[in-house]
GROMACS .gro file of C-alpha atoms in nm:
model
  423
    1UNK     CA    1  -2.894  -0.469  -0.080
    2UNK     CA    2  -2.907  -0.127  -0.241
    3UNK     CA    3  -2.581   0.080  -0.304
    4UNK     CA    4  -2.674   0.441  -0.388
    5UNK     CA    5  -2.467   0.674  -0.587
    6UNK     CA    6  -2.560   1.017  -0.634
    7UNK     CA    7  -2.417   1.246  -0.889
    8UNK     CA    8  -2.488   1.606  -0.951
    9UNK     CA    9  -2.574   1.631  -1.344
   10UNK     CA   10  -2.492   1.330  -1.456
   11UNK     CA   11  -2.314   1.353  -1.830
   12UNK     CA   12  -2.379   1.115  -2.121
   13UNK     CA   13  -2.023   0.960  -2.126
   14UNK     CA   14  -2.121   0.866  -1.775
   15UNK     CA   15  -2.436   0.733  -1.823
   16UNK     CA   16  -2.285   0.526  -2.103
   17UNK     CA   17  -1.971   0.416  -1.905
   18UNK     CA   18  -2.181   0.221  -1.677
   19UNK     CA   19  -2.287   0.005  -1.913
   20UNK     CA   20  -1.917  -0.138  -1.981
   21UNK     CA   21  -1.953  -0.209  -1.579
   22UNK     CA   22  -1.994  -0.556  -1.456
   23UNK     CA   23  -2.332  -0.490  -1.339
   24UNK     CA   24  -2.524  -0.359  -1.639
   25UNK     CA   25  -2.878  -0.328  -1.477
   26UNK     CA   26  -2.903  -0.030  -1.293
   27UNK     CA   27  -3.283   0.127  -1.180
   28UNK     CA   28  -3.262   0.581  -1.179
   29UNK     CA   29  -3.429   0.767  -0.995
   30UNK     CA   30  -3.408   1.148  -1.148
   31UNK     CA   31  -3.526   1.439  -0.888
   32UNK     CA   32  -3.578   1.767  -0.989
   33UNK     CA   33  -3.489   2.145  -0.855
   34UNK     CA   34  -3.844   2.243  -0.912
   35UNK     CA   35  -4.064   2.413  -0.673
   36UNK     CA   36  -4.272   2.183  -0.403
   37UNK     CA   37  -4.626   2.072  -0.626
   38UNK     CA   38  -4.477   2.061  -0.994
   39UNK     CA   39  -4.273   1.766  -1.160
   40UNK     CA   40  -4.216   1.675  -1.535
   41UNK     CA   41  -4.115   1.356  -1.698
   42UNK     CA   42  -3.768   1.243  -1.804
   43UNK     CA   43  -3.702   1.474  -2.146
   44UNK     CA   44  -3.403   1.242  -2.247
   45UNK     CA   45  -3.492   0.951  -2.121
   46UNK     CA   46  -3.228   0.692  -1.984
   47UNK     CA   47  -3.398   0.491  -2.195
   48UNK     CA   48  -3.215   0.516  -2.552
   49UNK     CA   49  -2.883   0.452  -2.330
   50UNK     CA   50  -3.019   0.096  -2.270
   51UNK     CA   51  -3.119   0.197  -1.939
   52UNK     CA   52  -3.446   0.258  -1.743
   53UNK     CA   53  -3.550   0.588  -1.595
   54UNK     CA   54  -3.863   0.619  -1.395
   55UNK     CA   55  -3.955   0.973  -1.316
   56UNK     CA   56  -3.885   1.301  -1.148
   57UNK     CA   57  -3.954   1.348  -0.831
   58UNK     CA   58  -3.960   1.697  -0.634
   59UNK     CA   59  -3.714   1.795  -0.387
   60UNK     CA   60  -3.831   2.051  -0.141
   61UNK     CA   61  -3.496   2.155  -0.035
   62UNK     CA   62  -3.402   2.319  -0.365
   63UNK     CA   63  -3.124   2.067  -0.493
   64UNK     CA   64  -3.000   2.072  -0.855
   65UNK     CA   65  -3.115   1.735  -1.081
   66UNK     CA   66  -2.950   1.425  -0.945
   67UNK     CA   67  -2.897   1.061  -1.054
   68UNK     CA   68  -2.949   0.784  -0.773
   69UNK     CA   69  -2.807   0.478  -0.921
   70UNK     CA   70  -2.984   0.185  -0.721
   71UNK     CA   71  -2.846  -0.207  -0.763
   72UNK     CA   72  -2.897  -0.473  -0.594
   73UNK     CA   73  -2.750  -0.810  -0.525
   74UNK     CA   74  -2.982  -0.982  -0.784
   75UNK     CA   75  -2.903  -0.740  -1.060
   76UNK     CA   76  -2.534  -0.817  -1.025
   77UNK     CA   77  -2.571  -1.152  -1.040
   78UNK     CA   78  -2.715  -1.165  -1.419
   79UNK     CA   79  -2.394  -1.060  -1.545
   80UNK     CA   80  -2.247  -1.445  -1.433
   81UNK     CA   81  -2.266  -1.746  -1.622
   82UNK     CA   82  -2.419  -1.991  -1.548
   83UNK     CA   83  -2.087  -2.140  -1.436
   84UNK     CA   84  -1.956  -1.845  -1.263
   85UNK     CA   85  -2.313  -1.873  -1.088
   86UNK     CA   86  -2.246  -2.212  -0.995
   87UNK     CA   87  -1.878  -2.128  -0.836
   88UNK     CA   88  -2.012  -1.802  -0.661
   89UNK     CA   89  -2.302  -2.050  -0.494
   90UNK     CA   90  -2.097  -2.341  -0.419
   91UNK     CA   91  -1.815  -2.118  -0.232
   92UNK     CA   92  -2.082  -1.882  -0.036
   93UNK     CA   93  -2.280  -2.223   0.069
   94UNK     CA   94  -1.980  -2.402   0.186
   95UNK     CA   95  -1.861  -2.100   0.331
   96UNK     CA   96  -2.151  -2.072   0.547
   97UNK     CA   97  -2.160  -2.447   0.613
   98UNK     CA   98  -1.872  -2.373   0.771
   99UNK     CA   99  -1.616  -2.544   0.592
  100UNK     CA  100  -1.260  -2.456   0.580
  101UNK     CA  101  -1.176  -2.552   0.273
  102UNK     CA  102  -1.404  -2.293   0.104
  103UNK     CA  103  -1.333  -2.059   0.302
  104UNK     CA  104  -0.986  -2.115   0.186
  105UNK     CA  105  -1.094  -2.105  -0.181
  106UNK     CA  106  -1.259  -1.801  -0.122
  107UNK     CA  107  -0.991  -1.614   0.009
  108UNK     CA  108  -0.778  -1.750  -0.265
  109UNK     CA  109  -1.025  -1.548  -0.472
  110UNK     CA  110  -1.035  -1.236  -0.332
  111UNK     CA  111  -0.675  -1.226  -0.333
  112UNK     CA  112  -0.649  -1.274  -0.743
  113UNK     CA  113  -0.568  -0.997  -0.928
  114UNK     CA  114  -0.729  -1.157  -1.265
  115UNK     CA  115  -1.023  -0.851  -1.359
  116UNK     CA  116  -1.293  -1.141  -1.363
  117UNK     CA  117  -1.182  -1.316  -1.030
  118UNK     CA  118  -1.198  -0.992  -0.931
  119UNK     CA  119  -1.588  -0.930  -1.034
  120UNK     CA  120  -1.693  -1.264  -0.883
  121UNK     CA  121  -1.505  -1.172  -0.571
  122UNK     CA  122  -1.700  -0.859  -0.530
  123UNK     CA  123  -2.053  -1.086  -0.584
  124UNK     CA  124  -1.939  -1.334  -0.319
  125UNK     CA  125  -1.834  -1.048  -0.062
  126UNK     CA  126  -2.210  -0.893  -0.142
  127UNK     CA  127  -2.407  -1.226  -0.049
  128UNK     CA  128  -2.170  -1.284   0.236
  129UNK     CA  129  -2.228  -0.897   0.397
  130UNK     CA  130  -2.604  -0.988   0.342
  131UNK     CA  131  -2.584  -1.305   0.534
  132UNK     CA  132  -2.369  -1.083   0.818
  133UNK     CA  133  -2.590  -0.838   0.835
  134UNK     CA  134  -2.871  -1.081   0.894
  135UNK     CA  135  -2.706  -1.267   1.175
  136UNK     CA  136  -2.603  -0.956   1.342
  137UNK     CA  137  -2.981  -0.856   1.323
  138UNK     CA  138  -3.060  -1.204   1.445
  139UNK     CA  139  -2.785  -1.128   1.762
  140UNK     CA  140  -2.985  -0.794   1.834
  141UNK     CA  141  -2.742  -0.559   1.657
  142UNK     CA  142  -2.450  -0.649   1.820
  143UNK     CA  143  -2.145  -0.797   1.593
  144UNK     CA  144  -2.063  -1.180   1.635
  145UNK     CA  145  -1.750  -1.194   1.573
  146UNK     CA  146  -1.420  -0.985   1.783
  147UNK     CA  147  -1.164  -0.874   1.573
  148UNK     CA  148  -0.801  -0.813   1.753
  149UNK     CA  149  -0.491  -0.686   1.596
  150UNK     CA  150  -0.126  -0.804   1.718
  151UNK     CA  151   0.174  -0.632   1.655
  152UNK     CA  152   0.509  -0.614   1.805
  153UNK     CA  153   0.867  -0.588   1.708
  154UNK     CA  154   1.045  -0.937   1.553
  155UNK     CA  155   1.070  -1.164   1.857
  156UNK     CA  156   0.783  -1.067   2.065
  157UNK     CA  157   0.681  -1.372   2.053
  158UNK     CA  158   0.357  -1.271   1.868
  159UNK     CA  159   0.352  -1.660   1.693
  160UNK     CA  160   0.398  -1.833   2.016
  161UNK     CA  161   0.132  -1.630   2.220
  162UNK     CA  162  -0.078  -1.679   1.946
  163UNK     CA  163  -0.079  -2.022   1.971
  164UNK     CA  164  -0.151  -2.059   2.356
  165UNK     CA  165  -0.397  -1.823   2.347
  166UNK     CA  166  -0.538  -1.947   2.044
  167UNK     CA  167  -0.537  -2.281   2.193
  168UNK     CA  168  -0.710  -2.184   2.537
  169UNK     CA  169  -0.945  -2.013   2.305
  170UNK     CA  170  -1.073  -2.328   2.120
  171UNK     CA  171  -1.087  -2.532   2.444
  172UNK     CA  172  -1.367  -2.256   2.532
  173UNK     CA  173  -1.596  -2.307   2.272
  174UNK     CA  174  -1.468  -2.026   2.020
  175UNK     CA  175  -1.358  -2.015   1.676
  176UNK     CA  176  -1.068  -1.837   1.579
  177UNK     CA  177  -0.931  -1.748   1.278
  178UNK     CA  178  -0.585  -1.613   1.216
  179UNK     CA  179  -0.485  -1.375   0.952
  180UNK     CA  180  -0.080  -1.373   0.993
  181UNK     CA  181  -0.006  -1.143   0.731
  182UNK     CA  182   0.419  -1.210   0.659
  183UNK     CA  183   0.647  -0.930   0.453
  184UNK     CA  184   0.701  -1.105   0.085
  185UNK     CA  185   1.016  -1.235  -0.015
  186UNK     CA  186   1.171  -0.958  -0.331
  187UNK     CA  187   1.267  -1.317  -0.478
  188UNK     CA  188   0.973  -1.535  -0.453
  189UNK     CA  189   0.712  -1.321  -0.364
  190UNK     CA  190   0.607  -1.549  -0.086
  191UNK     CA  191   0.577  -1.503   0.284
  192UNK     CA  192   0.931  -1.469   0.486
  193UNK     CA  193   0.834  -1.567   0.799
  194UNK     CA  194   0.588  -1.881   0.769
  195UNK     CA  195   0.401  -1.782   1.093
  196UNK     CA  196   0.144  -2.081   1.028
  197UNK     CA  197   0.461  -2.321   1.010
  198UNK     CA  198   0.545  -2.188   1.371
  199UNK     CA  199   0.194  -2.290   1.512
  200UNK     CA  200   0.170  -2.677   1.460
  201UNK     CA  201  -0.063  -2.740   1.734
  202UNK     CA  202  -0.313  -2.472   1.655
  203UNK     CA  203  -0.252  -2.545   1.294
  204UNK     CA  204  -0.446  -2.881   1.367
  205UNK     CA  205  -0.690  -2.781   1.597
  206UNK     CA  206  -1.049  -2.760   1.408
  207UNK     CA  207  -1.195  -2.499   1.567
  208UNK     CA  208  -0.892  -2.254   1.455
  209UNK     CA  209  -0.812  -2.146   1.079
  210UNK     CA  210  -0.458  -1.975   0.997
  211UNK     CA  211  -0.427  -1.828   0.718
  212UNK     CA  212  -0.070  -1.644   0.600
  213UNK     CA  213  -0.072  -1.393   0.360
  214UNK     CA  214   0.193  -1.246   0.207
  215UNK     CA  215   0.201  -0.832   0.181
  216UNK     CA  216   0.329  -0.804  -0.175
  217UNK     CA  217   0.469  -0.534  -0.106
  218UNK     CA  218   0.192  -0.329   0.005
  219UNK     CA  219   0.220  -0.047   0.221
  220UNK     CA  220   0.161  -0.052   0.608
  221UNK     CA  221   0.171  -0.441   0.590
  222UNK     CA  222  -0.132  -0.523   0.574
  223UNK     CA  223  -0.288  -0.678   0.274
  224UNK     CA  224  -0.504  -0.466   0.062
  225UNK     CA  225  -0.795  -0.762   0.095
  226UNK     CA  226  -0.725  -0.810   0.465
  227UNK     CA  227  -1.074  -0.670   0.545
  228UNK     CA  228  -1.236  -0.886   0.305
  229UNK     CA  229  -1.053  -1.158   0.415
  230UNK     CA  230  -1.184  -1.033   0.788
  231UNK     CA  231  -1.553  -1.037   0.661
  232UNK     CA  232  -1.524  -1.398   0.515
  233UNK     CA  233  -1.410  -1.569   0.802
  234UNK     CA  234  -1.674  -1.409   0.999
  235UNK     CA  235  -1.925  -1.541   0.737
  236UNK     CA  236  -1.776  -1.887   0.828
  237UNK     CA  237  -1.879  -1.852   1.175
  238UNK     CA  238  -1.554  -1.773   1.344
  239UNK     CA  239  -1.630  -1.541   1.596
  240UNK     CA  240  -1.262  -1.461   1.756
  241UNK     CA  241  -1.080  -1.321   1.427
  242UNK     CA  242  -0.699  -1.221   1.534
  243UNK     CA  243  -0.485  -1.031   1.246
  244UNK     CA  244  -0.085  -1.040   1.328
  245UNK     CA  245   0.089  -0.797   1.119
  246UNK     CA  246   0.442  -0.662   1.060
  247UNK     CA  247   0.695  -0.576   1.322
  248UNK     CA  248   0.653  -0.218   1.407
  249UNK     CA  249   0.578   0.030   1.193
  250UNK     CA  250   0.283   0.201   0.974
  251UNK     CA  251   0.114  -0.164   1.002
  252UNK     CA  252  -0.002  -0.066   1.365
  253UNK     CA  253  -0.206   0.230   1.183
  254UNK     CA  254  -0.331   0.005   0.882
  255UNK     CA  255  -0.436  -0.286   1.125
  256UNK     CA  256  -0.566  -0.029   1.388
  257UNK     CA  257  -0.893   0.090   1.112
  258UNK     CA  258  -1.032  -0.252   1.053
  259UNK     CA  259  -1.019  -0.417   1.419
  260UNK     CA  260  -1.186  -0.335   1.724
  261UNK     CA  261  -0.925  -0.386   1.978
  262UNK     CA  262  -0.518  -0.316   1.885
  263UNK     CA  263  -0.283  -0.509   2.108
  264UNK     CA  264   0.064  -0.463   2.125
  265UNK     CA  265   0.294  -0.761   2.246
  266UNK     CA  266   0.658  -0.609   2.328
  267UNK     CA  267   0.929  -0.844   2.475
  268UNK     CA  268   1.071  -0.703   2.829
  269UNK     CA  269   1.423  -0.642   2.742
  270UNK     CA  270   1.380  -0.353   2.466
  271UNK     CA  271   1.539  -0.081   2.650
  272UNK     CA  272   1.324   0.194   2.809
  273UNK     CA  273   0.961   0.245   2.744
  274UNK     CA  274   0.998   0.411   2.457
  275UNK     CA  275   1.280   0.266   2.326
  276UNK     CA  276   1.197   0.140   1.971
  277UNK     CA  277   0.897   0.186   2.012
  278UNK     CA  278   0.735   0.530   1.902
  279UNK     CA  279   0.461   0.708   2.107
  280UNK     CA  280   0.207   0.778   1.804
  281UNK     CA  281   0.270   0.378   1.827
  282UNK     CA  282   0.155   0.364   2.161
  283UNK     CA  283  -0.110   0.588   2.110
  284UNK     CA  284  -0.285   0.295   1.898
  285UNK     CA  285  -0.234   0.030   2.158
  286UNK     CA  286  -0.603  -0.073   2.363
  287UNK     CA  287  -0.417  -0.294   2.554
  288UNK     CA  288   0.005  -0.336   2.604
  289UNK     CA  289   0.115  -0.692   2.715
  290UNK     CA  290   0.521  -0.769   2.798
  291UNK     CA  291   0.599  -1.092   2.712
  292UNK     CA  292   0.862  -1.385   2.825
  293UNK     CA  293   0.754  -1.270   3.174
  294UNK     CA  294   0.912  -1.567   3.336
  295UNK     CA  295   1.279  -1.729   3.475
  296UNK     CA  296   1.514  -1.420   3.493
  297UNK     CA  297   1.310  -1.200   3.226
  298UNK     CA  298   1.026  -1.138   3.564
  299UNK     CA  299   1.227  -0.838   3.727
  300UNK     CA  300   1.267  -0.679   3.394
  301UNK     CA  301   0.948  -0.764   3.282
  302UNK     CA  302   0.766  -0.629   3.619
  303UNK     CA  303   1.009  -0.280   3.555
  304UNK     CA  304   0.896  -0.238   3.168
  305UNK     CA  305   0.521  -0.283   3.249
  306UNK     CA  306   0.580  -0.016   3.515
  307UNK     CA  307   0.691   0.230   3.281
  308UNK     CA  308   0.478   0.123   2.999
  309UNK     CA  309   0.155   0.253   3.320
  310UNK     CA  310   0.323   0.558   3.378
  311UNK     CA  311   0.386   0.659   2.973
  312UNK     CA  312   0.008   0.570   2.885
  313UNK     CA  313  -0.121   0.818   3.147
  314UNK     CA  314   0.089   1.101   2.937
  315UNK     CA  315  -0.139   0.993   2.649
  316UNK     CA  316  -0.449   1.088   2.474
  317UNK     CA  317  -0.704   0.834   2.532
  318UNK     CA  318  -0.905   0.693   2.235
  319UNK     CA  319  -1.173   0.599   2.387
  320UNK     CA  320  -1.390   0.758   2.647
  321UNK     CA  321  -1.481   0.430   2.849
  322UNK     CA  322  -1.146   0.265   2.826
  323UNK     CA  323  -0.825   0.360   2.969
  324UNK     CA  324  -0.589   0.122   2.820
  325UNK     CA  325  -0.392  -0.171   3.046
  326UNK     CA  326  -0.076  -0.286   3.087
  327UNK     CA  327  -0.028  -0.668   3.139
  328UNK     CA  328   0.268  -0.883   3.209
  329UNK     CA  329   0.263  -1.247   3.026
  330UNK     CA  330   0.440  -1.586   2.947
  331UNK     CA  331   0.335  -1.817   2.674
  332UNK     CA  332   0.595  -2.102   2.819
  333UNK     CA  333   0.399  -2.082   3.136
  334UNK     CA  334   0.075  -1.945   3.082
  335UNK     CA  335   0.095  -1.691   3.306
  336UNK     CA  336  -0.102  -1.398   3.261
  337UNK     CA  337  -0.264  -1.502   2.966
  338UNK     CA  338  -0.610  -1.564   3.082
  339UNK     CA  339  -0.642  -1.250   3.274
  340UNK     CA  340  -0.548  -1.088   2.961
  341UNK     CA  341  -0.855  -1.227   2.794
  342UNK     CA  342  -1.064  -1.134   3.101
  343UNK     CA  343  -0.941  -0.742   2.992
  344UNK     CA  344  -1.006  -0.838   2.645
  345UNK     CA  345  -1.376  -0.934   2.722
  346UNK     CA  346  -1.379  -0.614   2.962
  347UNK     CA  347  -1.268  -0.411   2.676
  348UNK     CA  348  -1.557  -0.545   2.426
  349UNK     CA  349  -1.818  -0.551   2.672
  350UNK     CA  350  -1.763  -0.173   2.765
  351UNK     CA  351  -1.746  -0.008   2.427
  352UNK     CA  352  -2.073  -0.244   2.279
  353UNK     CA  353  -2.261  -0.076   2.563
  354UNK     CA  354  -2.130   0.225   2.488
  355UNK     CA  355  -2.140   0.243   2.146
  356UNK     CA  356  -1.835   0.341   2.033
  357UNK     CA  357  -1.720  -0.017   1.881
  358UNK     CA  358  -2.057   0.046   1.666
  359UNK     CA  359  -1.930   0.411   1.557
  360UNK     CA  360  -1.532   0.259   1.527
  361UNK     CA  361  -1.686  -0.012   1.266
  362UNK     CA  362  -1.862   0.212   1.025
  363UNK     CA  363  -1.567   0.464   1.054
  364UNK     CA  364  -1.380   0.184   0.971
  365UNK     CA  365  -1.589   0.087   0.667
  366UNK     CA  366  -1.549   0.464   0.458
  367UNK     CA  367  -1.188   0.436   0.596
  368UNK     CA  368  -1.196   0.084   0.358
  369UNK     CA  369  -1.447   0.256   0.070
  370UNK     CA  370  -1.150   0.527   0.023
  371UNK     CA  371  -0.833   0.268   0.050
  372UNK     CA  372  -0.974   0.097  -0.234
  373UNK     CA  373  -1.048   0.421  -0.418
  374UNK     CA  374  -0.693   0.527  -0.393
  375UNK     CA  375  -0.520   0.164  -0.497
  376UNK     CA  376  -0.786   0.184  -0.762
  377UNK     CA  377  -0.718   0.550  -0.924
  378UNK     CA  378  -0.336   0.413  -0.875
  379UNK     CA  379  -0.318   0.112  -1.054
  380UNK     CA  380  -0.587   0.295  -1.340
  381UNK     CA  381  -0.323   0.576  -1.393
  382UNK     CA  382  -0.031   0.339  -1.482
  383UNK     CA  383  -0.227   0.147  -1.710
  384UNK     CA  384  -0.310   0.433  -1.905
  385UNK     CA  385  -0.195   0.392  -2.233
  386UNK     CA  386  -0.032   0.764  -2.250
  387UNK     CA  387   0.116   0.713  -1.918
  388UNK     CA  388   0.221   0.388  -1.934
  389UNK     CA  389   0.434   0.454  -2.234
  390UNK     CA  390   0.650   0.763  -2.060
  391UNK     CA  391   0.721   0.565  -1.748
  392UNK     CA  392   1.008   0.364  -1.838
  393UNK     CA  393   1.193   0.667  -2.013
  394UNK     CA  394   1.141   0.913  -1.714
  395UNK     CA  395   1.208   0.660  -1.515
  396UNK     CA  396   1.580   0.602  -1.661
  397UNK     CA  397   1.552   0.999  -1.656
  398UNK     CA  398   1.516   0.981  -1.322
  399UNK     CA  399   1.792   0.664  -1.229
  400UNK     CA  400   2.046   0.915  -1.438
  401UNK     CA  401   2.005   1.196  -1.190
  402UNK     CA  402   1.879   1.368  -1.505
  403UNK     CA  403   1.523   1.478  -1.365
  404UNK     CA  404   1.421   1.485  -1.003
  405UNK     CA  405   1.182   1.206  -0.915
  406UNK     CA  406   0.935   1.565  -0.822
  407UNK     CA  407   0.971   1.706  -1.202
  408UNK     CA  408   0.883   1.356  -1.330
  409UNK     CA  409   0.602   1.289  -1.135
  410UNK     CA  410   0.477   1.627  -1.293
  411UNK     CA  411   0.496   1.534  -1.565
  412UNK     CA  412   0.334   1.223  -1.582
  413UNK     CA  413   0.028   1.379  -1.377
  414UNK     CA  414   0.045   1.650  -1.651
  415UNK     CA  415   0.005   1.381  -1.938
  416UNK     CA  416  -0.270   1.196  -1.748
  417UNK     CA  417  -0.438   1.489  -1.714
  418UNK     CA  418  -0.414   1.659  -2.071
  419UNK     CA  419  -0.553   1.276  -2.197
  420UNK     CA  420  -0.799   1.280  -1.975
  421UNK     CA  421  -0.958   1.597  -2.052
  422UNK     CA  422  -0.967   1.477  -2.413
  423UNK     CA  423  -1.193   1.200  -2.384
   0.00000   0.00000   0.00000
């Protein structure tokens, strides 16, 4: 698999940064502003950087000289030894194989924050999107796998519908994996919740995988390797892959750009329609189920879903094919359950054939590229050496009342910025 990167005149200092890269094979490809008809070779070739340039090539539409940095999944393998080789191999064939307990592992590994975990990660994620890509070739184009986010206030009853559905899932043939992503504990760091403690019966079912994950902390409450979690358990052949997140909140708009369907499970007696429960909330929701719809929760159930139809027609729709449903359920009973997979399966079925759950996954993917960018540029700019050393003192600055948090955050970017332009 190529990745391209193109920069307009490349520096030096770049060239020479990506050697210290994991990857330190890299094949350029230098085009030139000249005229249609003339071309030149490289005059400082990439060469005495270690690195291999091949020749200039004419661009007829008058761009400046740019640098097309080419690598593929072979090239970033050489930088492994031969154990790290061995590891990479064994998890991606297991994974494959279907077996949970390297799919497990290989979550576990995507989830480290040790810098070389973090490199072999990034190999295993590569041969796993090749082996996706091929199947969905294989499956004319059209993704395996279903991703469906679940959200709701606390007690929804998101872990008990989860488990009936997921259990009248399995019984049909599917996979399913679960992604319950819990708030961490400020003590322990660990999950609060213990969602997959609350689903014994799908817990032992084969055909199902749960996997809790704690947020760390992370904003909108959904783990910052959630989508790569997402990816591997497709690789493992799951092809129903449901990711609960946290109550209600900017999780709804996390979860909403890496699944293909949003649901939102609200319990019946939560006040009026929009009672807790904002509208640019609502706005994200593909389909809106009431739950507990049974014994004396029915009447208020029937009147919530009522006003839950009449508030989504006041909405923008997301989708041009899809006006989104309201559905009454009970996970005690069962009711309502399967004709709220029937929608489901409407829902898919509709925007595959009209493209738009094609178009929502690649948005989705630059929507990823540029989370990781951020997080990235974040956790590089308080590990800078200059920056790391004021934070503690404008920090105490701050606690005092002595500088507002504004002026300090100045001044940090300020002293980031002045280093930078040093090097």
């Amino acid at each position: 698999m190529n990745i391209p990167v193109l920069l307009q005149h490349p520096p030096q200092r770049f060239l020479k940064g990506l050697l210290r890269t994991p990857f330190r094979r890299y094949h350029f490809i230098f085009h030139s502003s000249a005229g249609p008809g003339s071309g030149s070779p490289c005059p400082r070739p990439a060469d005495a950087l270690g690195l291999h340039c091949t020749k200039w090539m004419v661009l007829s539409d008058g761009l400046k000289r740019q640098l097309c940095v080419q690598t593929t999944l072979k090239e970033q393998t050489e930088g492994l030894s031969d154990k790290e080789q061995r590891f990479v191999d064994k998890l991606y064939t297991g994974l494959i194989q279907g077996h949970r307990a390297r799919l497990a592992e290989a979550i576990t590994l995507i989830e480290s924050t040790h810098h070389r975990k973090k490199e072999l990660a990034q190999v295993l994620l590569q041969k796993v999107l090749v082996y996706h890509r091929e199947q969905e070739k294989l499956n004319e184009g059209k993704p395996r796998a279903f991703r469906v986010g679940l959200s709701g206030p606390p007690g929804a009853g998101k872990s008990t519908f989860i488990e009936y559905f997921g259990k009248m899932l399995t019984e049909r043939g599917h996979k399913l994996s679960v992604l319950a992503v819990d708030p961490s504990s400020c003590t322990s760091g660990g999950s609060l919740l213990g969602d997959k403690t609350r689903m014994t019966e799908l817990s032992r079912d084969m055909n199902a995988y749960i996997r809790p994950s704690p947020t760390r902390g992370t904003l909108g409450g959904v783990t910052r390797t959630t989508n790569e979690a997402i990816l591997l358990c497709e690789g493992g052949g799951y092809d129903i892959i449901l990711i609960e997140t946290v109550g209600v909140g900017q999780s709804e708009f996390a979860v909403a750009d890496m699944v293909d369907m949003f649901v939102l499970l609200l319990p019946p007696a939560g006040g009026d329609e929009l009672q807790g429960i904002k509208r640019g909330i609502i706005e994200m929701a593909d389909l809106v189920a009431i739950t507990k719809s049974d014994g004396d929760l029915v009447v208020p159930a029937r009147r919530i879903q009522a006003e839950y139809v009449s508030a989504l027609k006041l909405l923008r729709r997301r989708s041009e094919v899809w006006r989104p449903k309201v559905v009454r359920i009970s996970s005690r009973s069962g009711e309502g359950i399967t004709e709220m997979w029937d929608k489901m399966r409407e829902f898919q079925d509709l925007m595959l054939a009209s493209g738009e759950l094609t178009a929502r996954r690649q948005k989705q993917q630059k929507i990823w590229m540029w989370n990781l960018i951020q997080e990235s540029v974040l956790e590089h700019f308080r590990s800078h050496p200059t920056v790391r050393g004021q934070i503690p003192l404008l920090e105490r600055k701050v606690l005092s009342g002595a500088l507002s948090p504004g002026l300090a955050a100045d001044l940090l970017l300020k002293a980031f910025k002045a280093e930078t332009n040093e090097i």
